[in-house]
GROMACS .gro file of C-alpha atoms in nm:
model
  174
    1TRP     CA    1   0.021   1.219  -0.197
    2ASN     CA    2   0.376   1.331  -0.178
    3ARG     CA    3   0.563   1.058  -0.369
    4TRP     CA    4   0.882   1.181  -0.526
    5THR     CA    5   1.220   1.025  -0.583
    6PHE     CA    6   1.532   1.206  -0.675
    7GLY     CA    7   1.736   0.902  -0.773
    8ASP     CA    8   2.102   0.998  -0.790
    9LEU     CA    9   2.050   1.346  -0.649
   10ASP     CA   10   2.373   1.527  -0.573
   11PRO     CA   11   2.286   1.801  -0.323
   12GLU     CA   12   2.606   1.984  -0.416
   13SER     CA   13   2.515   2.002  -0.784
   14THR     CA   14   2.435   2.334  -0.948
   15GLN     CA   15   2.273   2.177  -1.254
   16TRP     CA   16   1.927   2.307  -1.158
   17ALA     CA   17   1.882   2.676  -1.206
   18ASP     CA   18   1.581   2.700  -0.979
   19SER     CA   19   1.339   2.491  -0.776
   20VAL     CA   20   1.088   2.451  -1.062
   21VAL     CA   21   1.349   2.289  -1.285
   22PHE     CA   22   1.465   2.079  -0.991
   23PHE     CA   23   1.117   1.934  -0.931
   24MET     CA   24   1.058   1.882  -1.302
   25GLN     CA   25   1.360   1.648  -1.294
   26ALA     CA   26   1.206   1.446  -1.011
   27ARG     CA   27   1.008   1.137  -1.089
   28SER     CA   28   0.687   1.035  -0.924
   29LEU     CA   29   0.750   0.731  -0.708
   30ARG     CA   30   0.510   0.437  -0.725
   31LEU     CA   31   0.351   0.379  -0.387
   32ARG     CA   32   0.383   0.027  -0.256
   33PRO     CA   33   0.122  -0.134  -0.031
   34PRO     CA   34   0.189  -0.174   0.339
   35LEU     CA   35   0.330  -0.513   0.434
   36THR     CA   36   0.284  -0.742   0.729
   37PRO     CA   37   0.592  -0.751   0.954
   38GLN     CA   38   0.675  -1.097   0.815
   39ARG     CA   39   0.662  -0.973   0.455
   40PHE     CA   40   0.863  -0.667   0.556
   41VAL     CA   41   1.142  -0.890   0.689
   42GLN     CA   42   1.131  -1.089   0.363
   43GLU     CA   43   1.160  -0.764   0.166
   44LEU     CA   44   1.458  -0.656   0.378
   45GLU     CA   45   1.625  -0.990   0.312
   46SER     CA   46   1.567  -0.953  -0.061
   47ARG     CA   47   1.721  -0.607  -0.052
   48ARG     CA   48   2.008  -0.737   0.162
   49GLN     CA   49   2.085  -0.996  -0.107
   50ARG     CA   50   2.082  -0.730  -0.381
   51ALA     CA   51   2.306  -0.502  -0.175
   52ARG     CA   52   2.545  -0.789  -0.105
   53LEU     CA   53   2.585  -0.849  -0.480
   54LYS     CA   54   2.714  -0.492  -0.505
   55ASP     CA   55   2.936  -0.534  -0.197
   56TYR     CA   56   2.725  -0.296   0.011
   57PRO     CA   57   2.570  -0.360   0.350
   58LEU     CA   58   2.195  -0.314   0.371
   59PHE     CA   59   2.245  -0.067   0.655
   60SER     CA   60   2.557   0.130   0.740
   61ASN     CA   61   2.488   0.078   1.110
   62GLU     CA   62   2.482  -0.294   1.195
   63LYS     CA   63   2.232  -0.232   1.480
   64ASP     CA   64   1.973  -0.128   1.221
   65ASN     CA   65   1.946  -0.490   1.106
   66GLU     CA   66   1.762  -0.557   1.433
   67GLU     CA   67   1.613  -0.212   1.496
   68VAL     CA   68   1.443  -0.151   1.160
   69PRO     CA   69   1.216  -0.460   1.179
   70LYS     CA   70   1.122  -0.364   1.537
   71LEU     CA   71   1.040  -0.009   1.432
   72TYR     CA   72   0.832  -0.141   1.144
   73GLU     CA   73   0.635  -0.361   1.385
   74ASP     CA   74   0.559  -0.049   1.591
   75ILE     CA   75   0.437   0.136   1.282
   76TYR     CA   76   0.239  -0.168   1.170
   77SER     CA   77   0.062  -0.189   1.506
   78GLN     CA   78  -0.048   0.172   1.460
   79LEU     CA   79  -0.155   0.108   1.101
   80ILE     CA   80  -0.381  -0.183   1.190
   81HIS     CA   81  -0.567   0.040   1.437
   82SER     CA   82  -0.647   0.301   1.171
   83SER     CA   83  -1.008   0.389   1.102
   84LYS     CA   84  -0.938   0.501   0.744
   85LEU     CA   85  -0.696   0.378   0.481
   86ALA     CA   86  -0.678   0.564   0.150
   87TYR     CA   87  -0.467   0.457  -0.145
   88GLU     CA   88  -0.620   0.650  -0.433
   89ASN     CA   89  -0.427   0.678  -0.759
   90ALA     CA   90  -0.159   0.441  -0.629
   91ASP     CA   91  -0.145   0.254  -0.961
   92TRP     CA   92  -0.215  -0.073  -0.781
   93SER     CA   93  -0.323  -0.389  -0.957
   94ASP     CA   94  -0.462  -0.712  -0.812
   95GLU     CA   95  -0.111  -0.812  -0.703
   96GLU     CA   96  -0.085  -0.517  -0.465
   97VAL     CA   97  -0.440  -0.577  -0.341
   98VAL     CA   98  -0.336  -0.928  -0.231
   99LEU     CA   99  -0.061  -0.773  -0.016
  100LEU     CA  100  -0.293  -0.504   0.117
  101VAL     CA  101  -0.560  -0.759   0.212
  102GLU     CA  102  -0.306  -0.939   0.432
  103VAL     CA  103  -0.266  -0.617   0.631
  104ILE     CA  104  -0.632  -0.513   0.631
  105ALA     CA  105  -0.733  -0.853   0.766
  106ARG     CA  106  -0.571  -0.743   1.094
  107CYS     CA  107  -0.738  -0.399   1.104
  108ASP     CA  108  -0.977  -0.398   1.398
  109ARG     CA  109  -1.115  -0.043   1.362
  110LEU     CA  110  -1.124   0.014   0.988
  111GLU     CA  111  -1.431   0.217   0.889
  112LYS     CA  112  -1.327   0.352   0.547
  113LEU     CA  113  -1.121   0.190   0.274
  114VAL     CA  114  -1.058   0.410  -0.030
  115LEU     CA  115  -0.895   0.250  -0.335
  116ASN     CA  116  -1.029   0.472  -0.613
  117ASN     CA  117  -0.852   0.505  -0.948
  118ASN     CA  118  -0.621   0.206  -0.940
  119ARG     CA  119  -0.597  -0.096  -1.172
  120ILE     CA  120  -0.798  -0.339  -0.960
  121SER     CA  121  -0.998  -0.599  -1.155
  122LEU     CA  122  -1.200  -0.913  -1.078
  123GLN     CA  123  -0.922  -1.091  -0.888
  124GLY     CA  124  -0.870  -0.792  -0.658
  125ALA     CA  125  -1.245  -0.753  -0.616
  126SER     CA  126  -1.266  -1.120  -0.513
  127GLU     CA  127  -0.993  -1.069  -0.253
  128ILE     CA  128  -1.171  -0.765  -0.114
  129ALA     CA  129  -1.507  -0.946  -0.115
  130LYS     CA  130  -1.358  -1.233   0.089
  131LEU     CA  131  -1.232  -0.979   0.340
  132ILE     CA  132  -1.553  -0.779   0.392
  133PRO     CA  133  -1.717  -1.026   0.637
  134SER     CA  134  -1.415  -1.006   0.868
  135LEU     CA  135  -1.438  -0.626   0.891
  136PRO     CA  136  -1.747  -0.551   1.103
  137THR     CA  137  -1.654  -0.184   1.148
  138LEU     CA  138  -1.612  -0.116   0.775
  139LYS     CA  139  -1.877   0.135   0.669
  140LEU     CA  140  -1.740   0.271   0.341
  141LEU     CA  141  -1.563   0.101   0.051
  142ALA     CA  142  -1.463   0.324  -0.242
  143LEU     CA  143  -1.342   0.152  -0.558
  144SER     CA  144  -1.449   0.399  -0.829
  145GLY     CA  145  -1.231   0.431  -1.137
  146ASN     CA  146  -1.099   0.074  -1.129
  147PRO     CA  147  -1.143  -0.177  -1.415
  148LEU     CA  148  -1.357  -0.389  -1.181
  149CYS     CA  149  -1.627  -0.120  -1.205
  150ARG     CA  150  -1.682  -0.218  -1.569
  151ASP     CA  151  -1.700  -0.590  -1.488
  152PRO     CA  152  -2.052  -0.702  -1.391
  153GLN     CA  153  -1.915  -1.015  -1.225
  154ALA     CA  154  -1.692  -0.808  -0.997
  155THR     CA  155  -1.954  -0.546  -0.913
  156ASP     CA  156  -2.225  -0.809  -0.851
  157LEU     CA  157  -1.992  -1.001  -0.619
  158LEU     CA  158  -1.905  -0.691  -0.416
  159ARG     CA  159  -2.268  -0.578  -0.396
  160LEU     CA  160  -2.381  -0.924  -0.286
  161VAL     CA  161  -2.125  -0.951  -0.007
  162TRP     CA  162  -2.181  -0.588   0.100
  163MET     CA  163  -2.558  -0.645   0.124
  164ARG     CA  164  -2.518  -0.980   0.299
  165GLU     CA  165  -2.311  -0.805   0.566
  166LYS     CA  166  -2.592  -0.547   0.603
  167LYS     CA  167  -2.374  -0.252   0.514
  168PRO     CA  168  -2.535   0.062   0.364
  169MET     CA  169  -2.537   0.031  -0.015
  170ARG     CA  170  -2.481   0.405  -0.057
  171ASN     CA  171  -2.137   0.352   0.100
  172LEU     CA  172  -2.022   0.100  -0.157
  173MET     CA  173  -1.879   0.323  -0.427
  174LEU     CA  174  -1.817   0.144  -0.753
   0.00000   0.00000   0.00000
């Protein structure tokens, strides 16, 4: 994943002697889960309020207030037709899984969901388990490296639902 933020980067600055030093100053950006269009609009409104407190507009071009949500809806419609979603090492907890599940519930072609090496525990496992029956095309679920893998209640729940839906056990990776 290419997740970098340069914060207050001044492109005119000469403080970095070379590209290695430049990238060492960059911070890894925490990946956020995709949102439904409704949640995206809520997030924009929250950011608009924060920007207003600083006397800034959310967008410099007023038309973007209408265009950005429309563009997001276009991207969202492509996302929900994906056959594979992979969010490994995203540092997600159960809270992010709740947001992700809202999106995945609309995925009509999802075959592979990869969430390895996050911070998902029993609550997130429960949310995913509730979702499995509504995803008939899902063939692979990868959750290795999450705290839920050390919780027998979570792993038993996922295995039970996976088996009940007649999905191949070898494709449930815990």
